[in-house]
mmCIF file of C-alpha atoms in Angstrom:
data_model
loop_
_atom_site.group_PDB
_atom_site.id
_atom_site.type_symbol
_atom_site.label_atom_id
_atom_site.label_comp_id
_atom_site.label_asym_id
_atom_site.label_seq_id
_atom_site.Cartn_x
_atom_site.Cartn_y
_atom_site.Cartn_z
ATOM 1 C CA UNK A 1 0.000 0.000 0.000
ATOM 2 C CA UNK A 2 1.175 3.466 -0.454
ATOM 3 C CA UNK A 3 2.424 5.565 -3.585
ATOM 4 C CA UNK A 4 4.283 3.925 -6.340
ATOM 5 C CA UNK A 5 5.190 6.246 -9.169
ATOM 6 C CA UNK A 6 7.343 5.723 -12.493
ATOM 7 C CA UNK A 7 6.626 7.631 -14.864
ATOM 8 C CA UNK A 8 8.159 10.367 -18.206
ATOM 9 C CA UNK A 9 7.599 13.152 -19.699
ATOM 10 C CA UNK A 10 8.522 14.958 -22.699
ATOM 11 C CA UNK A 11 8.313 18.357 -22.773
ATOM 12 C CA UNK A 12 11.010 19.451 -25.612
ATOM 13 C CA UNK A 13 13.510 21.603 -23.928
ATOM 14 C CA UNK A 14 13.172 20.112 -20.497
ATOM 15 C CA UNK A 15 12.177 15.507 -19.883
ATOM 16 C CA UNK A 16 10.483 14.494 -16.222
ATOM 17 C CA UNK A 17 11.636 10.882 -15.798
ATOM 18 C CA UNK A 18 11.120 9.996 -11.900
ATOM 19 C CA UNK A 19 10.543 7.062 -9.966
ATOM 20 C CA UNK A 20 9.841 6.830 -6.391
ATOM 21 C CA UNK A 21 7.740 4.899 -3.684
ATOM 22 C CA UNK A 22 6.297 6.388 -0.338
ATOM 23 C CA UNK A 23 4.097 5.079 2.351
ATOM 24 C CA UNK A 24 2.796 6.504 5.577
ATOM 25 C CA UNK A 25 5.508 9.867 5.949
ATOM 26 C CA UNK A 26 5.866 13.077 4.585
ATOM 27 C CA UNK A 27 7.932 13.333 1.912
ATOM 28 C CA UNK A 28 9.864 16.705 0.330
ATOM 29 C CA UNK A 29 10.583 17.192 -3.313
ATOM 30 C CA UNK A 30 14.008 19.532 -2.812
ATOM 31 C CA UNK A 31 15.444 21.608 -5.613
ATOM 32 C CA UNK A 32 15.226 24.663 -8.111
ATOM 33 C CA UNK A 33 12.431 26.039 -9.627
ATOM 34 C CA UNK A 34 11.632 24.458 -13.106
ATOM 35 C CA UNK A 35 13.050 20.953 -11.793
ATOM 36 C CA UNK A 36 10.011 18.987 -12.225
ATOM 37 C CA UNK A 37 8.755 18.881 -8.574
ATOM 38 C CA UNK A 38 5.320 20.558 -9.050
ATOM 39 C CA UNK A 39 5.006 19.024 -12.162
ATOM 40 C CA UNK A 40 5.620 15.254 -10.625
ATOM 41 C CA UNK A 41 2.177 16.205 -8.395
ATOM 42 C CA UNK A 42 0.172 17.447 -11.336
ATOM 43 C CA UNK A 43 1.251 14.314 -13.224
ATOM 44 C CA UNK A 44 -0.143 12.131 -9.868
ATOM 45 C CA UNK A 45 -3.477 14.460 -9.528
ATOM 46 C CA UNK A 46 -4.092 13.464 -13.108
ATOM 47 C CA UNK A 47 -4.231 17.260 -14.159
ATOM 48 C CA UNK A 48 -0.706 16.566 -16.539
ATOM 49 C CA UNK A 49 -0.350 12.869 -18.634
ATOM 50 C CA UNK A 50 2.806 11.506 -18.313
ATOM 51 C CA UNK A 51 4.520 10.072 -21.977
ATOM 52 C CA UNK A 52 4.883 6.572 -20.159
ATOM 53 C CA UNK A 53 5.456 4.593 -16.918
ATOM 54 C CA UNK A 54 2.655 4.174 -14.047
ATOM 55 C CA UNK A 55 0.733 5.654 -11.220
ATOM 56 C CA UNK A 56 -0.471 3.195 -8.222
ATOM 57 C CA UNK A 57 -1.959 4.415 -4.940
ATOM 58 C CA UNK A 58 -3.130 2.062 -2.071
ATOM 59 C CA UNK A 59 -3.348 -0.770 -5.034
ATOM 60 C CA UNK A 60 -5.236 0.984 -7.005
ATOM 61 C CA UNK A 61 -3.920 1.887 -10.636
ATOM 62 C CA UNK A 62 -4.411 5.943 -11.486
ATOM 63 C CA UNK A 63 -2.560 5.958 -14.663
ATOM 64 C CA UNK A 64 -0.746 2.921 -16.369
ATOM 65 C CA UNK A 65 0.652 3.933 -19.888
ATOM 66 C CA UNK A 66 1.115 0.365 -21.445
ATOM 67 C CA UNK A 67 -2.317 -0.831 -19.942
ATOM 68 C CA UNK A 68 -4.316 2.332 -21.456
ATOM 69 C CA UNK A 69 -5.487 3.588 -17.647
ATOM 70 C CA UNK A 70 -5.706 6.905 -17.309
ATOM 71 C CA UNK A 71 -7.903 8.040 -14.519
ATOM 72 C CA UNK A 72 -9.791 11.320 -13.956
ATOM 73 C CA UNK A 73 -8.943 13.658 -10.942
ATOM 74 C CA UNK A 74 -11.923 13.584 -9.821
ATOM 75 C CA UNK A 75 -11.716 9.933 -9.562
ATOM 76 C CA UNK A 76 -8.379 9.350 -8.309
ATOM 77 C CA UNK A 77 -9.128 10.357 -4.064
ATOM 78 C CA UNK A 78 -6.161 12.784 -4.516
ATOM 79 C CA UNK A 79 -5.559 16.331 -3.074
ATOM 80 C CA UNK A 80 -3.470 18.676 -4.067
ATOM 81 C CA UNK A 81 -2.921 22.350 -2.310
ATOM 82 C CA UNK A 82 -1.687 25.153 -5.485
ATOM 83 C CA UNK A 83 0.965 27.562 -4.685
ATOM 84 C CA UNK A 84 -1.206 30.464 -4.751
ATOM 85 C CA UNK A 85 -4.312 28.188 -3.022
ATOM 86 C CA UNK A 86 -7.035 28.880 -6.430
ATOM 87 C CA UNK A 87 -9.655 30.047 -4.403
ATOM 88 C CA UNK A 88 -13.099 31.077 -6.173
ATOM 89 C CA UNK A 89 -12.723 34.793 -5.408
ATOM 90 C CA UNK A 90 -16.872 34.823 -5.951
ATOM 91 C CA UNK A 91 -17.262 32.168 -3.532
ATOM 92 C CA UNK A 92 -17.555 32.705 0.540
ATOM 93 C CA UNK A 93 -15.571 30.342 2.356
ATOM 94 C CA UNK A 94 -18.385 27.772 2.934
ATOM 95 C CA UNK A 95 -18.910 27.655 -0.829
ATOM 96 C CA UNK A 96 -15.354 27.444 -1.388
ATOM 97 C CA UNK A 97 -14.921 24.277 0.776
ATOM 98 C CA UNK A 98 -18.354 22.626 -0.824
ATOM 99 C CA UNK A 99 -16.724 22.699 -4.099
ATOM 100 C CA UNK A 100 -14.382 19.736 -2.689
ATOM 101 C CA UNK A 101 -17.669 17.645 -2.344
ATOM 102 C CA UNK A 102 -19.145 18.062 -5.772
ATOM 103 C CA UNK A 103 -18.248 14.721 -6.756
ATOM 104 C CA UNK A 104 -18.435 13.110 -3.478
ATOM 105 C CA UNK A 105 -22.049 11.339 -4.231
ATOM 106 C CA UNK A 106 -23.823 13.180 -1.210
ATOM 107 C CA UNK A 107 -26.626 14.539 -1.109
ATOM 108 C CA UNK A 108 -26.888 18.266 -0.117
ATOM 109 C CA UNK A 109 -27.548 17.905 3.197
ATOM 110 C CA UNK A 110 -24.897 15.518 3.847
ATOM 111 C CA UNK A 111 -22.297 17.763 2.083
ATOM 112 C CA UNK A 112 -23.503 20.766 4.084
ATOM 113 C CA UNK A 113 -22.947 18.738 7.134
ATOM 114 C CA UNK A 114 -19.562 17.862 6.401
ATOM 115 C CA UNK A 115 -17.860 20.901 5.236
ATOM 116 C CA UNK A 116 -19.707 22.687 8.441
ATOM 117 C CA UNK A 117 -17.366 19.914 10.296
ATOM 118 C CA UNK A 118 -14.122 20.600 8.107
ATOM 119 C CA UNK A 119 -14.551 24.569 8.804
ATOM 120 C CA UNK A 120 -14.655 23.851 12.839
ATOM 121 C CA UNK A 121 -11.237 21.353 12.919
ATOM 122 C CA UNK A 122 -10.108 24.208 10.863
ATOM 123 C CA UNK A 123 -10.641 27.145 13.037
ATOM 124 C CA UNK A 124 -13.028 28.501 9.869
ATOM 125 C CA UNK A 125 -16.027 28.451 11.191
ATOM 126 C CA UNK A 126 -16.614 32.020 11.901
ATOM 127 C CA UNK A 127 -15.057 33.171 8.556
ATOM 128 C CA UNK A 128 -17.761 30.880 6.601
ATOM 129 C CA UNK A 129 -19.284 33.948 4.896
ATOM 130 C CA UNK A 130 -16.316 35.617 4.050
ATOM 131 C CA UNK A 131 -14.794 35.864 0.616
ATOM 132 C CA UNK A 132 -11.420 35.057 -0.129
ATOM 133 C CA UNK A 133 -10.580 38.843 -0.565
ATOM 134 C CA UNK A 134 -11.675 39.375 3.455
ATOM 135 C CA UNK A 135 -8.902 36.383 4.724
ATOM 136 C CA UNK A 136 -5.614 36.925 5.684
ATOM 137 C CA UNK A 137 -2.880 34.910 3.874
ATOM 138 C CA UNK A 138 -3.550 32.153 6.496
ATOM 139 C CA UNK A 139 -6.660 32.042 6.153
ATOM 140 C CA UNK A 140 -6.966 31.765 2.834
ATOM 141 C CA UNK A 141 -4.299 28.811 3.267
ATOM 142 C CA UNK A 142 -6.498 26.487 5.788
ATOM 143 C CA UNK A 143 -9.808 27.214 3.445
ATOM 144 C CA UNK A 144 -7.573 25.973 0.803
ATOM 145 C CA UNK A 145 -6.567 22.889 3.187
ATOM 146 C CA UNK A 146 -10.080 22.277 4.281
ATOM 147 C CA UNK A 147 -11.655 22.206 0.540
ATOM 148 C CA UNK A 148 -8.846 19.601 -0.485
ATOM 149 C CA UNK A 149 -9.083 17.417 3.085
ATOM 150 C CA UNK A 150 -12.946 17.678 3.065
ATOM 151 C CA UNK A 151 -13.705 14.807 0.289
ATOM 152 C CA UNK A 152 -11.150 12.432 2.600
ATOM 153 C CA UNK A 153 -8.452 12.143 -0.250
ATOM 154 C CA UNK A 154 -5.847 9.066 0.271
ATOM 155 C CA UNK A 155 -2.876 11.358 -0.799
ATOM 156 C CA UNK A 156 -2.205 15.266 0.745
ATOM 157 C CA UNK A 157 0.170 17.332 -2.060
ATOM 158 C CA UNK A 158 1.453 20.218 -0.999
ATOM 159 C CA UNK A 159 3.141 22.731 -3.969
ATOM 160 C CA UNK A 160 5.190 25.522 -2.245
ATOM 161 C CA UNK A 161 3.108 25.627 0.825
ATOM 162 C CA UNK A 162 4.191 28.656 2.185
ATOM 163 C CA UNK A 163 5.285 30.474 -0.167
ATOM 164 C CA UNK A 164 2.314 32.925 -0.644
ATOM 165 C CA UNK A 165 2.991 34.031 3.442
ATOM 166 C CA UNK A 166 4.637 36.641 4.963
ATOM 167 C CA UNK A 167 7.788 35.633 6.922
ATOM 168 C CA UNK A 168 6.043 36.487 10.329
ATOM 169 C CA UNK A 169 3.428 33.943 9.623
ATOM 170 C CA UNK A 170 5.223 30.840 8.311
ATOM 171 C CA UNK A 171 6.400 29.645 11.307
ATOM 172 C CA UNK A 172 2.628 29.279 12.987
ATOM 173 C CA UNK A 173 1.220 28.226 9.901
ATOM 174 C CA UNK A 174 4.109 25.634 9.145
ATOM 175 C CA UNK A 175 3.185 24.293 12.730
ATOM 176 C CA UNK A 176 -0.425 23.207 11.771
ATOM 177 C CA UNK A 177 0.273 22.376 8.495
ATOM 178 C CA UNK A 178 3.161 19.814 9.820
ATOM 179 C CA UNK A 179 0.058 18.958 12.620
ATOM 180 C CA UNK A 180 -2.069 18.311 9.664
ATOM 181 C CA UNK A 181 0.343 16.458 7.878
ATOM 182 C CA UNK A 182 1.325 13.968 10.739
ATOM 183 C CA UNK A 183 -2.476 12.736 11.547
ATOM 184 C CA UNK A 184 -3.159 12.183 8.116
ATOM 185 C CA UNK A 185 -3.488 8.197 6.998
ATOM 186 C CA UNK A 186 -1.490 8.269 3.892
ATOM 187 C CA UNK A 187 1.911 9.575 1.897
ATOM 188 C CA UNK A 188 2.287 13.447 2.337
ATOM 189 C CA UNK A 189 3.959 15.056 -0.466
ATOM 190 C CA UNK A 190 5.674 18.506 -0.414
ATOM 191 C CA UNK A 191 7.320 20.960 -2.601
ATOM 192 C CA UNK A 192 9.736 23.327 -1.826
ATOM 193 C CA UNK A 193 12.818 25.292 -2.393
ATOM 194 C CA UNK A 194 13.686 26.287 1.034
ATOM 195 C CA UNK A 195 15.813 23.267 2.948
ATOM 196 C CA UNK A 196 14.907 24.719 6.091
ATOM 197 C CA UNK A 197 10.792 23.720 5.472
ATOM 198 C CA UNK A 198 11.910 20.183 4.221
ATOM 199 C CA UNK A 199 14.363 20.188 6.936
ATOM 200 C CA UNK A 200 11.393 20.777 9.685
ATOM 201 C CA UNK A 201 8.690 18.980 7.921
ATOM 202 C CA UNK A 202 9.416 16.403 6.329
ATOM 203 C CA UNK A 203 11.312 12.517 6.852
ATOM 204 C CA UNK A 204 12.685 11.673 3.532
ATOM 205 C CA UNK A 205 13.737 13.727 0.770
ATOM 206 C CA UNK A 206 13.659 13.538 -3.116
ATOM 207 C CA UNK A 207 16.485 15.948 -4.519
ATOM 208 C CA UNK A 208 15.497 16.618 -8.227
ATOM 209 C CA UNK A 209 17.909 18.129 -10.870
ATOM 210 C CA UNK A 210 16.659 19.123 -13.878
ATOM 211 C CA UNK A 211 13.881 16.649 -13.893
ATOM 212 C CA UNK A 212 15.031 13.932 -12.476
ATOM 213 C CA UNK A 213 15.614 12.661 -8.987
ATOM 214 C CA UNK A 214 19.629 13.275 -8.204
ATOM 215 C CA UNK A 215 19.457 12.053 -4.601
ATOM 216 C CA UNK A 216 16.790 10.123 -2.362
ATOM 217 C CA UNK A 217 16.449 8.928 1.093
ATOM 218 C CA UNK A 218 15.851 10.133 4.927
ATOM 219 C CA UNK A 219 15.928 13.826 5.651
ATOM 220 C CA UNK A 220 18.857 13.091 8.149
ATOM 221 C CA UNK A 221 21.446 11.132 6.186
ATOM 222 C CA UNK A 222 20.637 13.608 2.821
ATOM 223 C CA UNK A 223 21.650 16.621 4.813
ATOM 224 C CA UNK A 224 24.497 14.932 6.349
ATOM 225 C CA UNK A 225 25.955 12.968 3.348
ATOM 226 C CA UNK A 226 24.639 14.549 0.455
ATOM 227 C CA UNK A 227 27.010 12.406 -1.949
ATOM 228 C CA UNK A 228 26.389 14.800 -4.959
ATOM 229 C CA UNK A 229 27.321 18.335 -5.955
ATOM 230 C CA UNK A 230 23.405 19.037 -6.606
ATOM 231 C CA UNK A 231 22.363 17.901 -3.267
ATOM 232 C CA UNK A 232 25.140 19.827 -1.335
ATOM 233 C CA UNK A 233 24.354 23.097 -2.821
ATOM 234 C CA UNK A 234 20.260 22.569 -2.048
ATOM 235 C CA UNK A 235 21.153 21.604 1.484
ATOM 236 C CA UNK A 236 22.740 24.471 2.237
ATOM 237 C CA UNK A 237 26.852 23.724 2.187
ATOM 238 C CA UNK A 238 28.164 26.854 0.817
ATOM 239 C CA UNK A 239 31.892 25.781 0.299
ATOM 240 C CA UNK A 240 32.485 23.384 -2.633
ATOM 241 C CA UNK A 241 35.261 23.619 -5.171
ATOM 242 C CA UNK A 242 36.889 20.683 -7.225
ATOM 243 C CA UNK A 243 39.443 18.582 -5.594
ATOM 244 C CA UNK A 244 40.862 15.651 -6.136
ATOM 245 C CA UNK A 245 43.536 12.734 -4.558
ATOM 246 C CA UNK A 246 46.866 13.605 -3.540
ATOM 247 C CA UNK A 247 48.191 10.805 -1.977
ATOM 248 C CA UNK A 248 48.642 8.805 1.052
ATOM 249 C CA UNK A 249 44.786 9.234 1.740
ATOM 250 C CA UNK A 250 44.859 12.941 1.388
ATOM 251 C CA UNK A 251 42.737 15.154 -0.829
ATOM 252 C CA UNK A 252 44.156 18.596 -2.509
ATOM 253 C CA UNK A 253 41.637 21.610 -3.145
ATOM 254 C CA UNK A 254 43.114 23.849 -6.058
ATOM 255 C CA UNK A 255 40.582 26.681 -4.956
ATOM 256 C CA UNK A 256 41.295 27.193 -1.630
ATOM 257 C CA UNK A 257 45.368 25.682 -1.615
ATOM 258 C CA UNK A 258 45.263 23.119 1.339
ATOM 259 C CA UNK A 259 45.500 19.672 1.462
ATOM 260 C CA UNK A 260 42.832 17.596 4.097
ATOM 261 C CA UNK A 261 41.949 14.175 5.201
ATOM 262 C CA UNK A 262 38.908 12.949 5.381
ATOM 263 C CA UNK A 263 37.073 10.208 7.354
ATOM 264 C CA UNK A 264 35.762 8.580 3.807
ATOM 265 C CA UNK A 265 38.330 6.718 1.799
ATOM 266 C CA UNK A 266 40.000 8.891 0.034
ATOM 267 C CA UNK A 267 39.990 6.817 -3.006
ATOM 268 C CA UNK A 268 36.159 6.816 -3.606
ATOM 269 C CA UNK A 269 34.867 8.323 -6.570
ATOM 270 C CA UNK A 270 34.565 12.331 -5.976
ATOM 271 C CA UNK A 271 35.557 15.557 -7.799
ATOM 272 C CA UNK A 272 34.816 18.051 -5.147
ATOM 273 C CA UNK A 273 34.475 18.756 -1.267
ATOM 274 C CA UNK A 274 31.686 20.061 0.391
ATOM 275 C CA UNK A 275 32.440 22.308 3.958
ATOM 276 C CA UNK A 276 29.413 23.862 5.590
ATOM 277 C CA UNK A 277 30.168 27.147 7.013
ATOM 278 C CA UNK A 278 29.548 26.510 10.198
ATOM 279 C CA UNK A 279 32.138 23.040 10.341
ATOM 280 C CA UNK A 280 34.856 25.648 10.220
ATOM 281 C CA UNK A 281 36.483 26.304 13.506
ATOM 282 C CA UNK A 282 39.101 28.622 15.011
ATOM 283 C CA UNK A 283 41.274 25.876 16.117
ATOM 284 C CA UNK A 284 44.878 23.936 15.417
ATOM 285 C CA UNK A 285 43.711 20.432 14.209
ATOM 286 C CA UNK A 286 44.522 18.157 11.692
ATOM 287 C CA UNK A 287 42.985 19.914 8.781
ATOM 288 C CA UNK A 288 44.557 23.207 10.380
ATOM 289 C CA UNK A 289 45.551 26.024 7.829
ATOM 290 C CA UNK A 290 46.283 29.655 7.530
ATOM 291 C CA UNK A 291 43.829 32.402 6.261
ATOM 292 C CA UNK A 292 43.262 36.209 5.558
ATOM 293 C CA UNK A 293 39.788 37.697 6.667
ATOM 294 C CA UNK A 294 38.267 39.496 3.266
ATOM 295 C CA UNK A 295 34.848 40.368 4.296
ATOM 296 C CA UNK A 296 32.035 40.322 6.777
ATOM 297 C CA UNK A 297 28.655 39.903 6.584
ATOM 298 C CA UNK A 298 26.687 40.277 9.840
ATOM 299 C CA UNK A 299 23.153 38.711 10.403
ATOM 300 C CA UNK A 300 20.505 39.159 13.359
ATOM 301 C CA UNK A 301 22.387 36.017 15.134
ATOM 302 C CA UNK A 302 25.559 35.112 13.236
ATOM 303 C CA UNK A 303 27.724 36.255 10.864
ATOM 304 C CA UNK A 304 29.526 34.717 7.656
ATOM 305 C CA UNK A 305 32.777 35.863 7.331
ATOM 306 C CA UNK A 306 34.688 35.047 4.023
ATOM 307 C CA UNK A 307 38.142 34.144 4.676
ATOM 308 C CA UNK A 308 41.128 33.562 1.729
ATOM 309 C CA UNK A 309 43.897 30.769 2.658
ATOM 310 C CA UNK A 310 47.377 31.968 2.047
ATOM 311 C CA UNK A 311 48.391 31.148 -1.483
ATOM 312 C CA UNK A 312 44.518 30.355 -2.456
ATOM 313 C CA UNK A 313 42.520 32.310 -5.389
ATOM 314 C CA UNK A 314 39.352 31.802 -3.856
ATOM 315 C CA UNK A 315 37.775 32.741 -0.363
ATOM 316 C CA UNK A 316 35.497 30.237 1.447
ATOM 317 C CA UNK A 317 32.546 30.974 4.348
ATOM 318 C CA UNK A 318 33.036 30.649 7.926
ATOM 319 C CA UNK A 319 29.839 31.094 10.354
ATOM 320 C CA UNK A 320 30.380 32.431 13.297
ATOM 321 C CA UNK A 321 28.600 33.754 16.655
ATOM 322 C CA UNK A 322 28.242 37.729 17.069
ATOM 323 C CA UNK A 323 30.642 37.717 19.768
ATOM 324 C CA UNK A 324 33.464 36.644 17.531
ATOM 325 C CA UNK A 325 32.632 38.392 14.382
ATOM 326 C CA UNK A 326 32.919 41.470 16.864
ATOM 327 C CA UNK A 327 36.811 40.776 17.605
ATOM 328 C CA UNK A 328 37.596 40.353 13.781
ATOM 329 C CA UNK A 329 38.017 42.328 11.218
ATOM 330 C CA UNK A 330 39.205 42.500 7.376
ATOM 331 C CA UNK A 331 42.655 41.731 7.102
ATOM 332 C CA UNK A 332 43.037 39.571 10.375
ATOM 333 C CA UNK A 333 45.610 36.997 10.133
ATOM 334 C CA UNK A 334 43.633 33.503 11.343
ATOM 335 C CA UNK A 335 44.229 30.096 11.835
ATOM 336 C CA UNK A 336 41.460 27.914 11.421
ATOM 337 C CA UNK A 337 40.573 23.782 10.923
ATOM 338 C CA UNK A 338 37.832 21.310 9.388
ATOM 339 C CA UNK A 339 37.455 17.895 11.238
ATOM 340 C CA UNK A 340 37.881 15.108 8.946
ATOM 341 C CA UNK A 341 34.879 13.512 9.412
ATOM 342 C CA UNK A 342 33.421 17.484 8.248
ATOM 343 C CA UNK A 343 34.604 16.883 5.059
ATOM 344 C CA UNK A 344 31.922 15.687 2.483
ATOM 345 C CA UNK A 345 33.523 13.938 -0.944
ATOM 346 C CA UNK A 346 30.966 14.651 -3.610
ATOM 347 C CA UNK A 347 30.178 13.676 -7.200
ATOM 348 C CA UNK A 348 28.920 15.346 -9.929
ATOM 349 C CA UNK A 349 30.138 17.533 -12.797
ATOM 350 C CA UNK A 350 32.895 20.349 -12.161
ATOM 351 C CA UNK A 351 35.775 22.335 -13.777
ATOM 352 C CA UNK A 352 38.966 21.605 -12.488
ATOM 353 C CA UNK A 353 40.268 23.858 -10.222
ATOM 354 C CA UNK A 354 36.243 25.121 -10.081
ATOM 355 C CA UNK A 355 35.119 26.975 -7.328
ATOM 356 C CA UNK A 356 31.113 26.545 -6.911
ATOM 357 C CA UNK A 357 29.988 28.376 -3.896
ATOM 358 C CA UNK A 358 32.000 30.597 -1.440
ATOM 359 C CA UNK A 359 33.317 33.150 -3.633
#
């Protein structure tokens, strides 16, 4: 039981060509805009029809190419929450969420009943009348929720969530939507572009590059070991440049002139490292070398300071707390370290002597 999808699509200048499973846990498609993620949940909602492959929820076949199935939305028990929510601006609230039950079978006093229900678990009830221009971004967000959970779908999509919020009200609304998500008796899917919403909501992770799926597996190890130049960069490392073996198990990065170890074989297939910012430490260790501060950049809690090893062309990022950025300043000598087991060997496609991020 569950989701099982395999499936392509032709498009021209751009080819979808995923395959995936998911049971009861929520899910995040991770990557750039115009990868394929929102169009992987149109293609399972039935409103896009893939080239090829198949579509099976709970056992039950949405969309099989070879056997000629190719099942209406309406018919396929899925929901699916749009970026910008596709309200019916006309349409109060209550109407909005009776839409979800037009091709539920019940009659109209039944479908009254049960969207009066949806609109109390979802705080809505006193907004029934309103119309979608009277509703805060929120608002609008949980009618959206409660129109698409009302007709009991077996599969909850969620395109860009939060997108359409301001900052201030993401954080409440990614609480109950994460609430939502958890009590709900099937796969959870959600798109995004931010790591940290993936990072919070979801359990595994599906990192797409240019239409197909580059990296896959729990949220933890992903973020941790991303393996791949695509999935470093989308979970946030900010230092990666080409490197490659130099002997006696240690690794040489052009970009940045130092030599490190690292706690992976150093004769595994790789053509760059990956060091998160904050990995970087003001310390003599192993991995110890010499650097000139070039710039700071202060935020409301930390700060990234770009540093340049002696000898290097490039700079790289350090993070660091506002109570050290305060004692440094640009042109400060430092000496700083990476723990081997901080170094991430990644594959993927890069110029020698390339510099990707930390520039």
């Amino acid at each position: 039981m569950g989701l099982i999808v395999d499936i392509k699509k032709d498009f021209g200048t751009f080819r979808l060509q995923v395959a995936f499973e998911s049971e009861k846990e929520v899910v995040g498609l991770l990557g750039a805009s115009g990868c394929g993620k929102s169009m992987t949940l149109r293609c399972i909602a039935g409103i896009v029809t893939p080239d090829s492959g198949h579509i099976l929820l709970n056992g039950r076949v949405l969309f099989d190419s070879r056997k000629r199935i190719n099942l209406s939305p309406q018919e396929r028990k899925t929901g699916l929450l749009f970026q910008e929510y596709a309200l019916f601006p006309n349409m109060t609230v209550m109407q909005n969420v009776l839409t979800g039950l037009r091709h539920s079978g019940l009659d109209k006093r039944s479908q009254l009943a049960k969207a009066n229900e949806m609109l109390e678990k979802m705080q809505l009830k006193d907004l029934a009348d309103r119309r979608p221009a009277q509703l805060s971004g929120g608002q609008k967000q949980r009618t959206a929720l409660a129109r698409m959970l009302v007709n009991q779908p077996e599969i909850f999509m969620l395109d860009e969530p939060f997108s359409a919020l301001d900052s201030h009200l993401r954080w409440q609304t990614e609480r109950e939507v994460l609430q939502l998500a958890r009590n709900f008796d099937g796969p959870v899917l959600m798109v995004s572009h931010s790591r940290d919403e993936i990072y919070h909501m979801c359990d595994c992770v599906l990192v797409y590059n240019h239409g197909y799926i580059d990296r896959a597996g729990k949220r933890s190890e992903l973020f941790h070991n991303p393996g791949t130049v695509q999935t470093a960069l989308l979970t946030g490392c900010k230092n990666i440049a080409y490197a490659h073996a130099a002997g006696n198990g240690k690794i040489f990065v052009p970009a940045w002139n130092i030599t490190l170890s690292a706690s992976f074989p150093a004769d595994r297939n790789f053509s760059a490292v990956g060091i998160h910012a904050h990995f970087i430490t003001q310390e003599d260790g192993e991995n110890s070398f010499d650097a000139v501060v070039t710039q700071i950049v202060e935020g409301p809690i930390d700060a990234l300071v770009f540093v340049q090893p002696i000898g290097a062309k490039h700079t790289m990022c350090w993070a660091v707390g506002k109570s050290a950025c305060r004692r440094l300043t640009c042109g400060d000598m430092v000496r700083l370290s990476v723990r081997p087991r901080d170094i991430l060997l990644l594959e993927g496609k890069i110029a020698d002597d390339g510099l990707i991020c930390g520039q």
